[in-house]
Coordinates of N, CA and C in Angstrom, one line a residue:
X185 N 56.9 2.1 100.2 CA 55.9 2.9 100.7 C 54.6 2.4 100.2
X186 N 53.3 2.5 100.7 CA 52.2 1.7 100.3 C 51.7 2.4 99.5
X187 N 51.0 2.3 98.6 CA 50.5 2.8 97.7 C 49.4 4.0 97.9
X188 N 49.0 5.3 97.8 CA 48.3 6.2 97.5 C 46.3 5.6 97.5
X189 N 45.7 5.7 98.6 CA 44.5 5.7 98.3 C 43.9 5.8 97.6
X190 N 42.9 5.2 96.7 CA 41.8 5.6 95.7 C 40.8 6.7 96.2
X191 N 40.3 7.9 95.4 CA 39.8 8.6 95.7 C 38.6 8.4 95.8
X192 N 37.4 9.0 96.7 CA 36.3 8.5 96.8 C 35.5 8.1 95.7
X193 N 34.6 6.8 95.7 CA 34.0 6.8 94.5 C 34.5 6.4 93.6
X194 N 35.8 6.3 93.3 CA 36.8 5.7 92.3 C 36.8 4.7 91.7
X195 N 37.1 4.1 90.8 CA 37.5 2.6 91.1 C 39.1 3.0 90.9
X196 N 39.6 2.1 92.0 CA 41.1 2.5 92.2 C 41.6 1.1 92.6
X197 N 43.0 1.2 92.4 CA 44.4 0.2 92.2 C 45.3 0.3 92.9
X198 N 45.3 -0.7 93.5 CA 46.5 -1.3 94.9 C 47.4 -2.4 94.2
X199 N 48.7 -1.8 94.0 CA 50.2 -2.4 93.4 C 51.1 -3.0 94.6
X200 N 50.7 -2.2 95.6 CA 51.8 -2.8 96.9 C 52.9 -2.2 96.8
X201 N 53.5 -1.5 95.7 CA 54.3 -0.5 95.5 C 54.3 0.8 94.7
X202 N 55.2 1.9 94.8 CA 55.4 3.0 94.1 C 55.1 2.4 92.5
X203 N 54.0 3.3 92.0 CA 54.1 3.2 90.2 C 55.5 3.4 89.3
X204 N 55.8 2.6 88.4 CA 57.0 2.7 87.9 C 56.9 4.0 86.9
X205 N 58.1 4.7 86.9 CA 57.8 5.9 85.5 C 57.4 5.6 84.4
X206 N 56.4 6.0 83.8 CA 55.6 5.4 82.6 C 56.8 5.8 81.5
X207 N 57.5 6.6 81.1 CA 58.1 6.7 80.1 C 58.6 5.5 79.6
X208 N 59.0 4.3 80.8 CA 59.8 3.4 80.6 C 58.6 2.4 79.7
X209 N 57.7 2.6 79.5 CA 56.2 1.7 78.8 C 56.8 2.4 77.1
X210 N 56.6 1.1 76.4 CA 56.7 1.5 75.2 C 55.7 1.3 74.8
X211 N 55.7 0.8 73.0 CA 54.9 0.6 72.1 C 53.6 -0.7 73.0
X212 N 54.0 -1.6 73.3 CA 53.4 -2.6 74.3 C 51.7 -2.1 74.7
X213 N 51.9 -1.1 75.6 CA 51.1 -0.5 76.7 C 50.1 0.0 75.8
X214 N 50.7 0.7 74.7 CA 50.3 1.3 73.8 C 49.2 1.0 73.0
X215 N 49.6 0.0 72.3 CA 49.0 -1.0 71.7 C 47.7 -2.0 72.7
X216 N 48.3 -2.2 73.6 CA 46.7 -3.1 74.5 C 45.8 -1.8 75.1
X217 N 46.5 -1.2 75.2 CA 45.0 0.4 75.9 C 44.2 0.2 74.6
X218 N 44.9 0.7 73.7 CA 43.6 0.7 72.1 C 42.9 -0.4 72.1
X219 N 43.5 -1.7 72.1 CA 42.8 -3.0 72.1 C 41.6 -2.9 73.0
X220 N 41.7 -2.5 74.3 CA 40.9 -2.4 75.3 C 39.9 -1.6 74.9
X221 N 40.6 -0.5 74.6 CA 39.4 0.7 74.6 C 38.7 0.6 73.5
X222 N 38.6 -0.4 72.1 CA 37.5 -1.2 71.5 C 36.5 -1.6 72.0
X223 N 37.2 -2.5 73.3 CA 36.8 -3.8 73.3 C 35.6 -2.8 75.2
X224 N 35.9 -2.2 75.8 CA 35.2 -1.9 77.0 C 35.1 -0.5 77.0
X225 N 35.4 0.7 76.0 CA 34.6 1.9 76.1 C 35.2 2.6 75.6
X226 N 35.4 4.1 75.8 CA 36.1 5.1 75.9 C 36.8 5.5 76.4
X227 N 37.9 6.5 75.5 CA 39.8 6.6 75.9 C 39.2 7.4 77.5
X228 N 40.8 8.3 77.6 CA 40.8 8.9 78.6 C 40.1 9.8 78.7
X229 N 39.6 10.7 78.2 CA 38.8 11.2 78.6 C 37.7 10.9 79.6
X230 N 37.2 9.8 79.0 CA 36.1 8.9 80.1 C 36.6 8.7 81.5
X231 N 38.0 7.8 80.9 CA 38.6 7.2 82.0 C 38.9 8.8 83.7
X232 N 39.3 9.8 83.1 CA 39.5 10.9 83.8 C 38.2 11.0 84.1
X233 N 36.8 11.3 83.8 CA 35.5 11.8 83.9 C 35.4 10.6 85.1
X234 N 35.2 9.4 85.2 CA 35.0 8.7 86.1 C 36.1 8.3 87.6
X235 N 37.2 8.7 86.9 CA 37.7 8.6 88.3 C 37.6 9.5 89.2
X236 N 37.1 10.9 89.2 CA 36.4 12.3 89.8 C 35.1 12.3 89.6
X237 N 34.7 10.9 89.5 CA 32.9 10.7 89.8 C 32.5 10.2 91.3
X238 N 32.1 11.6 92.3 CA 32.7 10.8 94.0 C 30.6 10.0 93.8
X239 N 29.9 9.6 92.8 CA 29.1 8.7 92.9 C 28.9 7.3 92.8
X240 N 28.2 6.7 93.3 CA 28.5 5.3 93.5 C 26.9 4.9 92.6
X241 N 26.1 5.8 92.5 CA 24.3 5.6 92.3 C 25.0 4.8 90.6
X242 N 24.0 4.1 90.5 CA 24.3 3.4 88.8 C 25.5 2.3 88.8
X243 N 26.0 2.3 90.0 CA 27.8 1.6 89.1 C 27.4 0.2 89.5
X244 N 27.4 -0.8 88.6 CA 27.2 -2.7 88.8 C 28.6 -2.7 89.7
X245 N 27.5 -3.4 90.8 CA 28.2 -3.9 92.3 C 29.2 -5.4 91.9
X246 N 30.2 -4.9 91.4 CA 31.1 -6.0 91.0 C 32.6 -5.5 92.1
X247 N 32.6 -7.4 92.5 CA 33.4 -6.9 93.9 C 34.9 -7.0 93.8
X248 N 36.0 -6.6 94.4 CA 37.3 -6.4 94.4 C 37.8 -8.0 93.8
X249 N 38.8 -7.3 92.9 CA 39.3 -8.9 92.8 C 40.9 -8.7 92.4
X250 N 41.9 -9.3 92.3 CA 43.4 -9.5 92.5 C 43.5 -10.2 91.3
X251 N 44.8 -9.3 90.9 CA 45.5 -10.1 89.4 C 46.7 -10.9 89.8
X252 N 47.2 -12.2 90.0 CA 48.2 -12.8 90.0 C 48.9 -13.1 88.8
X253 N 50.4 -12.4 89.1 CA 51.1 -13.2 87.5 C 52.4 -13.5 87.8
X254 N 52.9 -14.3 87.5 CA 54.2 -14.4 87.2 C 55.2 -14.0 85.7
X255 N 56.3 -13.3 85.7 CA 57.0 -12.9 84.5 C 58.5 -13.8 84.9
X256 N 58.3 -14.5 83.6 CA 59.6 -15.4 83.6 C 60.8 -15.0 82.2
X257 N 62.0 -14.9 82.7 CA 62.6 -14.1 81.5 C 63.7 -14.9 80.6
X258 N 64.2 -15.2 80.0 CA 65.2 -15.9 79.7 C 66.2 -15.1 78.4
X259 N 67.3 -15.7 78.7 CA 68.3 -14.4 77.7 C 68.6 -15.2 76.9
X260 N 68.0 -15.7 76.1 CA 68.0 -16.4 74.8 C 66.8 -16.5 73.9
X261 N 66.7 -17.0 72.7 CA 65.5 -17.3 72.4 C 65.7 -19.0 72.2
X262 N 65.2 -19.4 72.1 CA 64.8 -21.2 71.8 C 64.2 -21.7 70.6
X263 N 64.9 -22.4 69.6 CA 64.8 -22.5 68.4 C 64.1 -23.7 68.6
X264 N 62.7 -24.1 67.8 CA 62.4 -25.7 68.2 C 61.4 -25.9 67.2
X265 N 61.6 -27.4 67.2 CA 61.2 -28.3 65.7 C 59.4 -28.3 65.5
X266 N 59.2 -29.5 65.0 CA 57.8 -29.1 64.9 C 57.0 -29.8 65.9
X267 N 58.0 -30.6 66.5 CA 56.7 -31.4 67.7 C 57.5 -30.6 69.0
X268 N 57.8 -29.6 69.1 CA 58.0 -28.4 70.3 C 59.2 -28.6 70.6
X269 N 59.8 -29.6 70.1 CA 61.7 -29.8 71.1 C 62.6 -28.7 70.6
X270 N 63.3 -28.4 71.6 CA 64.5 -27.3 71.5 C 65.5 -27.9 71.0
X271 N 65.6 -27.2 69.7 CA 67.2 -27.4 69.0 C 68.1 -27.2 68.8
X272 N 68.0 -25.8 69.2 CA 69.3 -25.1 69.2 C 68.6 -23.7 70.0
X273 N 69.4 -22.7 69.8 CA 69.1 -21.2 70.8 C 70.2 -20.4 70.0
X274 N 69.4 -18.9 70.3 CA 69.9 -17.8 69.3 C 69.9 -16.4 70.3
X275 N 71.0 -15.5 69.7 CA 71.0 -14.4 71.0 C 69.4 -13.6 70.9
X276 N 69.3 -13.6 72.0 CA 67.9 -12.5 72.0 C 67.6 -12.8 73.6
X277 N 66.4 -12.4 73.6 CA 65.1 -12.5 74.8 C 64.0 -12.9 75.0
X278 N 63.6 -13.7 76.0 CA 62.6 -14.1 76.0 C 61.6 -13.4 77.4
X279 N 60.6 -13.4 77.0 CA 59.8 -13.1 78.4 C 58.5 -14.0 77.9
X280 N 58.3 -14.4 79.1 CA 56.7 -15.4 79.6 C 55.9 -14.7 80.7
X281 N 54.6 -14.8 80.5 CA 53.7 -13.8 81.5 C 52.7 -14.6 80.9
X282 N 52.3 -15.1 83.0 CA 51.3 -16.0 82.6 C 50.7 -14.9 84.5
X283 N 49.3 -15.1 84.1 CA 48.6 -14.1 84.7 C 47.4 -15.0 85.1
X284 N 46.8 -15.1 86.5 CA 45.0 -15.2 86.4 C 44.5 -14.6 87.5
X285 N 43.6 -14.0 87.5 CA 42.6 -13.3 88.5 C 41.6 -14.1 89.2
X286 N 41.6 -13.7 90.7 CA 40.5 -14.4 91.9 C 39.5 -13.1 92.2
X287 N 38.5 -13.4 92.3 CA 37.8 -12.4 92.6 C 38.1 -12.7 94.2
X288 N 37.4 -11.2 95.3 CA 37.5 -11.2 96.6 C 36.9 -12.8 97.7
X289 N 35.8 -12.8 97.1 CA 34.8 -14.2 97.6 C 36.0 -15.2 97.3
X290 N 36.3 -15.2 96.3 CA 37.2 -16.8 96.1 C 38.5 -17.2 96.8
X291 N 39.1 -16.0 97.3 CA 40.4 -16.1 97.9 C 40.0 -16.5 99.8
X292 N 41.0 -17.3 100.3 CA 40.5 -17.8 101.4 C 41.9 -17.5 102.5
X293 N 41.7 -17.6 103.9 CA 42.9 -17.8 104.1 C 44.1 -18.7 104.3
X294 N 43.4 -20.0 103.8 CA 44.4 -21.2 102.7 C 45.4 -20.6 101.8
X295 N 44.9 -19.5 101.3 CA 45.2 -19.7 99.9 C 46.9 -18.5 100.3
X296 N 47.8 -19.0 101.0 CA 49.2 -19.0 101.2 C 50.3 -19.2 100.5
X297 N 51.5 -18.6 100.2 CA 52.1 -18.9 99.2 C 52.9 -18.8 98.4
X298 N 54.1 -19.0 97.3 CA 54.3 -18.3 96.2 C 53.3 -17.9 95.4
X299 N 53.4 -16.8 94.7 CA 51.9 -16.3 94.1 C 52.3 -17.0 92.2
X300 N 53.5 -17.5 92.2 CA 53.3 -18.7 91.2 C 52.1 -20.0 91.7
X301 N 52.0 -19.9 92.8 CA 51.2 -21.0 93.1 C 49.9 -20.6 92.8
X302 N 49.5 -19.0 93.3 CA 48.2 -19.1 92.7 C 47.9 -19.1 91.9
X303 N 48.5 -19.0 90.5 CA 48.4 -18.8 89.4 C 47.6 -20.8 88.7
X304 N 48.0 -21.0 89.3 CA 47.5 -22.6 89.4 C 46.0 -22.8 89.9
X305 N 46.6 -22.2 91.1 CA 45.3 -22.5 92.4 C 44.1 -22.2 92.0
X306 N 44.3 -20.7 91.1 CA 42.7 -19.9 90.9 C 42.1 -20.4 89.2
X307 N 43.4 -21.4 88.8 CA 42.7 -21.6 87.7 C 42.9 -20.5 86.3
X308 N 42.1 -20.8 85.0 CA 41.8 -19.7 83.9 C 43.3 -19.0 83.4
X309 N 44.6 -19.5 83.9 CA 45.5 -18.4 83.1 C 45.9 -17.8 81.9
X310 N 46.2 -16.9 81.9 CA 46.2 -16.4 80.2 C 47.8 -16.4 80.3
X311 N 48.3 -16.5 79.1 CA 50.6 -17.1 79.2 C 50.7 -16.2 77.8
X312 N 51.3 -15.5 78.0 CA 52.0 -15.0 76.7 C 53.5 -14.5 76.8
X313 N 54.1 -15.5 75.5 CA 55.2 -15.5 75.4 C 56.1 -14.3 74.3
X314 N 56.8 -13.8 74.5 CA 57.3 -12.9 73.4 C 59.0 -12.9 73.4
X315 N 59.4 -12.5 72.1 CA 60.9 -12.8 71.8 C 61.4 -11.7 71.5
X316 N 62.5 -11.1 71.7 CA 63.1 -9.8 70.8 C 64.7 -9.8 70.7
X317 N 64.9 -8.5 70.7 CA 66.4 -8.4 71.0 C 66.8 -7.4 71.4
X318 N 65.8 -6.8 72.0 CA 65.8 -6.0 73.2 C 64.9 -5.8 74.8
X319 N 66.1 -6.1 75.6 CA 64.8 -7.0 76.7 C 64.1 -6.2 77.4
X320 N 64.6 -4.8 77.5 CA 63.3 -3.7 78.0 C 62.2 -4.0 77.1
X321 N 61.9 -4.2 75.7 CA 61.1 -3.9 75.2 C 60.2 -5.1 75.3
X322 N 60.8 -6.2 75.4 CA 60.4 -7.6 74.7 C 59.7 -7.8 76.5
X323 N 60.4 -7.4 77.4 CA 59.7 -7.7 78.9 C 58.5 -6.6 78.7
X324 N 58.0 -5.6 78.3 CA 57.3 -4.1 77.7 C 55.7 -5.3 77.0
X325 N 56.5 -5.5 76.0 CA 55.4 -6.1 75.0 C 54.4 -7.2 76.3
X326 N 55.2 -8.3 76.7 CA 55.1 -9.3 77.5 C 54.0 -9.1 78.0
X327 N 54.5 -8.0 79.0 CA 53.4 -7.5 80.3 C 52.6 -7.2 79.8
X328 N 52.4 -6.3 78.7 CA 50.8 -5.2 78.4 C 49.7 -6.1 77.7
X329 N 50.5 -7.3 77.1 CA 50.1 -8.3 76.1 C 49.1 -9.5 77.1
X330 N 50.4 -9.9 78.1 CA 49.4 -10.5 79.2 C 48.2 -10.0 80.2
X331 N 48.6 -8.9 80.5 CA 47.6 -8.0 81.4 C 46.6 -7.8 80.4
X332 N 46.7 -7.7 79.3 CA 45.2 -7.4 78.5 C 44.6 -8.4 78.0
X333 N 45.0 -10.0 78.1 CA 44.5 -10.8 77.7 C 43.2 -11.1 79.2
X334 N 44.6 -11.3 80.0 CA 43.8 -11.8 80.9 C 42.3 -10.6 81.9
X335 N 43.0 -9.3 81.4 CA 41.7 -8.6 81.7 C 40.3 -8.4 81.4
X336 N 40.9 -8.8 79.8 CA 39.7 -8.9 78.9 C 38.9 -10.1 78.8
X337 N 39.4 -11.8 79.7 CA 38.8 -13.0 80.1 C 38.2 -12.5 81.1
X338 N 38.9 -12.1 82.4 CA 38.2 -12.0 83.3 C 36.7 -10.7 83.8
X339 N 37.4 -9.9 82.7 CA 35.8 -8.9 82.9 C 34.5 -9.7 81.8
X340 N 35.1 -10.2 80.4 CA 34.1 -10.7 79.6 C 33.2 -12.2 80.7
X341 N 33.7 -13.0 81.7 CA 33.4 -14.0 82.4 C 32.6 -13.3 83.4
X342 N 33.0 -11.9 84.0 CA 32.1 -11.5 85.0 C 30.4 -10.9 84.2
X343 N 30.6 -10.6 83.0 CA 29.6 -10.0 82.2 C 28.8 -11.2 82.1
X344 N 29.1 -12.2 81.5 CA 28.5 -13.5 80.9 C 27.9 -13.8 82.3
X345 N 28.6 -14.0 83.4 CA 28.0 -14.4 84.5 C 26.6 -13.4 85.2
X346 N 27.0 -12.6 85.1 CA 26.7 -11.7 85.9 C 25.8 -10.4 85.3
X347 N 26.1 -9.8 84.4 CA 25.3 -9.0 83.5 C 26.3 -7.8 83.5
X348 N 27.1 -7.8 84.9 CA 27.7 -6.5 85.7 C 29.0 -6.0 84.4
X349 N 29.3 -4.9 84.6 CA 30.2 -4.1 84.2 C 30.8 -2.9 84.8
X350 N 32.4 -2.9 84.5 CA 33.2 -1.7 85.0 C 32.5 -0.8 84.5
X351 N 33.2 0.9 84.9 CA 32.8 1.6 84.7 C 33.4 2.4 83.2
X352 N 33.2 2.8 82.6 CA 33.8 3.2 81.0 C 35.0 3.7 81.9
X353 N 36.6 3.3 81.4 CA 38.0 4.1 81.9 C 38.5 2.9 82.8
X354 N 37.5 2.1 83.5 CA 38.3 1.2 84.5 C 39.1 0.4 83.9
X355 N 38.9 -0.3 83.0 CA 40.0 -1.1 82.8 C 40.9 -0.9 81.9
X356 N 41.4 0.7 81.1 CA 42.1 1.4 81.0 C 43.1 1.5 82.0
X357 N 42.2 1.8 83.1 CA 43.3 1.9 84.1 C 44.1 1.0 85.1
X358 N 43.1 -0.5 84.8 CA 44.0 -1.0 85.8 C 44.7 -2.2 84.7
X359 N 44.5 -2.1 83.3 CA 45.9 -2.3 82.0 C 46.9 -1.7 82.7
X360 N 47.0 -0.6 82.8 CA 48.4 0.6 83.2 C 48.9 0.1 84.0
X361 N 48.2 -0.1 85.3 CA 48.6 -0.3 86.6 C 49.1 -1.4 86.5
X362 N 48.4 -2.7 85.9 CA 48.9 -4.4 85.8 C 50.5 -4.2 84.9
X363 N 50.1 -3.3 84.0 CA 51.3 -3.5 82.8 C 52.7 -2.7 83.7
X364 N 52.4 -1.9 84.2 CA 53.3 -1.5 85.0 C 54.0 -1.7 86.4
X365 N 53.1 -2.5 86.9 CA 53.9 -3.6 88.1 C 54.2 -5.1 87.5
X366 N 53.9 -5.3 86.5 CA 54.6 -6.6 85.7 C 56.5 -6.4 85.5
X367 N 55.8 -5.0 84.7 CA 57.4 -4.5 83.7 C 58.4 -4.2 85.0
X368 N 58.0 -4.2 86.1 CA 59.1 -3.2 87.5 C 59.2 -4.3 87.8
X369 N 59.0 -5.7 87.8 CA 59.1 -7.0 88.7 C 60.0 -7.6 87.5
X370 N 60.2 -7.4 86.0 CA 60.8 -7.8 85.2 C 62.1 -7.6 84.9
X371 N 62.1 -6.1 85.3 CA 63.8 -5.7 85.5 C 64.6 -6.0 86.8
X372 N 63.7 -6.3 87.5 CA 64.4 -7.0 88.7 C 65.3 -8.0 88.4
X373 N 66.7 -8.5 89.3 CA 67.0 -9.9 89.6 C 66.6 -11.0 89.6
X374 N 66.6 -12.6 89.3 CA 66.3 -13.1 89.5 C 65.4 -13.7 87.6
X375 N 65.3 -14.9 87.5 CA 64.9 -15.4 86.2 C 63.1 -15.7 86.1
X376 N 62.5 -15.7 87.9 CA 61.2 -15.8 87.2 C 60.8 -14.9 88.5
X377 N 60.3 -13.8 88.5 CA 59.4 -12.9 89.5 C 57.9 -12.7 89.8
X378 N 57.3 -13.2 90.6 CA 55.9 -12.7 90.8 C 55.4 -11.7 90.9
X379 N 54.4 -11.6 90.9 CA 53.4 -9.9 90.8 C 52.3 -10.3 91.2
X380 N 51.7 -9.3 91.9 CA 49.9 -9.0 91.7 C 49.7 -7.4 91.9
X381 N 48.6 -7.9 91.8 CA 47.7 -6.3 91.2 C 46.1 -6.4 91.9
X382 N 45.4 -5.9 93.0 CA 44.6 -5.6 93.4 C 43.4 -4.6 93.2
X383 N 42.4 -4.5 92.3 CA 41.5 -3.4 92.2 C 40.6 -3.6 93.4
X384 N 40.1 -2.2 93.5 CA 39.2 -1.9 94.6 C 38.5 -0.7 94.2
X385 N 37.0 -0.6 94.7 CA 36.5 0.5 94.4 C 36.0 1.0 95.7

């Protein structure tokens, strides 16, 4: 079913599917909101106050842009020497989450595809790899770890460029959203699954 409208004035998040139950977000999620909310404003509170702001007067006209990622999983971990070779392998988990963002202007109708491909195509990705021995968690850590690396490249690149800035709470919110259509594409089937994530205001 397609995702739920952004409310007027919003800045609001298009997943392409139903939000996964947050309970299933552990320590991960947890851990990059705070990181965030250092690094680009104020907790929820803010984030609530602005998303029932139906104004647009003051907000830096920064335009829709798409998060592409792929989450790759492997049921082992990989033991390896000092110049990177694999030597052996040990029970556990592995998850890889390699993520990069196109703003709206950049995307063309070329740009066709596995959305592993775009992760190439657009350039700048951020890869974070994590190990555990528990793969809900270790796929948990993966996602929120990637999603906030690469959120926090690509809003600090639109500032530097641009001067522009989200609104205090936005990228609280679309951590959540990114972190939580990563983690629902991770428990899926299959050894390496794509994702994206669309903000819009």
């Amino acid at each position: 079913a397609p995702a739920p409208a952004p409310p007027p004035g919003g800045g609001g998040v298009s997943t392409g599917a139903a939000p996964f139950p947050h309970q299933r977000l552990g320590r991960g999620i947890a851990g990059a909101l705070l990181s965030l909310s250092l690094v680009f404003g104020p907790g929820p509170g803010a984030a609530q106050a602005s998303l029932f702001d139906f104004s647009e007067i003051g907000r830096d006209p920064i335009e829709p842009f798409t998060l592409y990622g792929d989450v790759m999983k492997k049921f082992f971990i990989e033991n390896l020497d000092d110049t990177g070779k694999i030597v052996s392998r040990r029970k556990g988990f592995t998850a890889t989450v390699c993520i990069t963002t196109a703003g709206q202007s950049q995307e063309t109708s070329s740009a066709v595809g596995p959305l592993s491909s775009k992760v190439d195509e657009y350039g700048d990705p951020t890869c974070v790899e994590v190990v555990g021995g528990d793969f809900e968690r270790t796929c948990d850590k993966a996602c929120s770890r990637g999603c906030e690396e690469q959120i926090r490249a690509y809003l600090n690149k639109i500032e530097e460029s641009t001067g522009f800035k989200l609104e205090p709470g936005e990228p609280r919110r679309i951590l959540v959203a990114c972190s939580k259509r990563c983690f629902r594409e991770s428990q899926r089937p299959g050894m390496n699954r794509p994702f994206q994530l669309t903000w819009l205001r």
